[in-house]
Amino acid sequence: MLQDKNKPTAVYCNNDLQAIGAIHQIQKAGFKVPDDISVCGYDDIELAQYHTPSLSTIHVKSYEIGKIAAQKLIDKIENRDKLRIMHDIQASLIIRESCTQLNEISL
């Protein structure tokens, strides 16, 4: 992906550890984060704020997700889980140094 002539301008990763790994590989390939490629992670682990550059990420309430998942598992084990229920979990974008600001988007 980094060797392609149409390299990405931004990368979104499934979690912060993957994003930190992506930053490492981007820098190793000679590109700058965020000047050449912006990187964003997901889950807002504590390391994200201390990494250089500090990682932009999606903050989620992991404890709440675990609590809901545990209750769904208990319901399934006790055969009380008859319907699929969707849960909304609040998330927020934490903008740090790994993403550059876009002034104009052209499609």
C-alpha positions in Angstrom: 0.0 0.0 0.0 2.8 2.4 0.8 4.6 1.5 -2.4 1.6 2.3 -4.6 1.8 5.5 -6.6 -1.7 6.3 -5.3 -0.8 5.9 -1.6 -3.6 6.7 0.9 -3.8 10.1 2.6 -5.3 8.5 5.7 -5.5 5.1 7.4 -8.2 4.0 9.9 -7.3 0.9 12.0 -9.5 -1.5 14.0 -7.7 -0.7 17.2 -5.1 1.6 18.6 -2.3 -1.1 18.7 -2.8 -1.7 14.9 -2.7 2.1 14.4 0.6 2.4 16.4 2.0 -0.4 14.2 0.8 1.4 11.1 2.5 4.6 12.2 5.7 2.6 12.7 5.5 1.1 9.2 4.6 4.5 7.6 7.6 6.1 9.2 9.9 3.2 8.4 8.9 3.6 4.7 10.1 7.3 4.9 6.7 9.0 5.2 5.6 11.5 7.9 2.5 11.1 10.1 0.4 13.2 9.7 2.0 15.3 7.0 2.0 12.5 4.4 -0.6 10.1 5.9 -3.0 10.6 8.8 -3.7 7.7 11.1 -6.6 7.0 13.4 -7.2 4.2 15.8 -10.2 2.8 17.8 -10.6 2.2 21.5 -8.4 5.0 23.1 -6.0 2.9 25.0 -3.8 4.8 27.5 -0.7 4.5 25.3 -2.4 6.4 22.5 -1.9 9.8 24.2 1.8 9.1 25.0 2.8 7.7 21.6 4.7 10.1 19.2 2.9 11.4 17.4 0.0 11.1 19.8 -2.7 9.0 18.3 -6.1 10.3 17.1 -8.7 7.7 18.0 -12.3 6.8 18.7 -13.0 6.7 22.4 -15.4 4.0 23.5 -16.5 2.8 27.0 -15.0 -0.6 27.0 -16.4 -1.5 30.4 -19.9 -0.8 29.1 -19.3 -3.0 26.0 -18.0 -5.8 28.2 -20.9 -5.5 30.6 -23.5 -5.8 27.8 -21.5 -8.7 26.2 -21.4 -10.6 29.5 -25.1 -10.1 30.1 -25.9 -11.3 26.5 -23.7 -14.4 27.2 -25.5 -15.1 30.4 -28.9 -14.7 28.7 -27.8 -17.1 26.0 -26.6 -19.7 28.4 -29.8 -19.5 30.4 -31.9 -19.6 27.1 -33.4 -16.1 27.7 -31.9 -14.7 24.6 -34.7 -15.0 22.0 -34.2 -11.8 20.1 -31.3 -10.0 18.6 -31.0 -6.7 20.4 -29.0 -3.8 19.1 -27.2 -1.6 21.6 -26.0 2.0 21.0 -22.7 2.7 22.7 -21.5 6.3 22.8 -18.3 7.0 21.1 -16.3 10.2 20.6 -13.5 11.2 18.3 -10.3 12.2 20.1 -8.2 14.3 17.8 -4.5 14.3 18.6 -1.3 14.7 16.5 -1.6 11.7 14.1 -4.3 13.4 11.9 -4.0 16.5 9.9 -6.8 18.9 9.5 -8.5 19.0 6.1 -9.4 22.4 4.9 -11.2 21.3 1.7 -12.5 18.0 0.5 -12.8 17.4 -3.2 -14.7 14.4 -4.5 
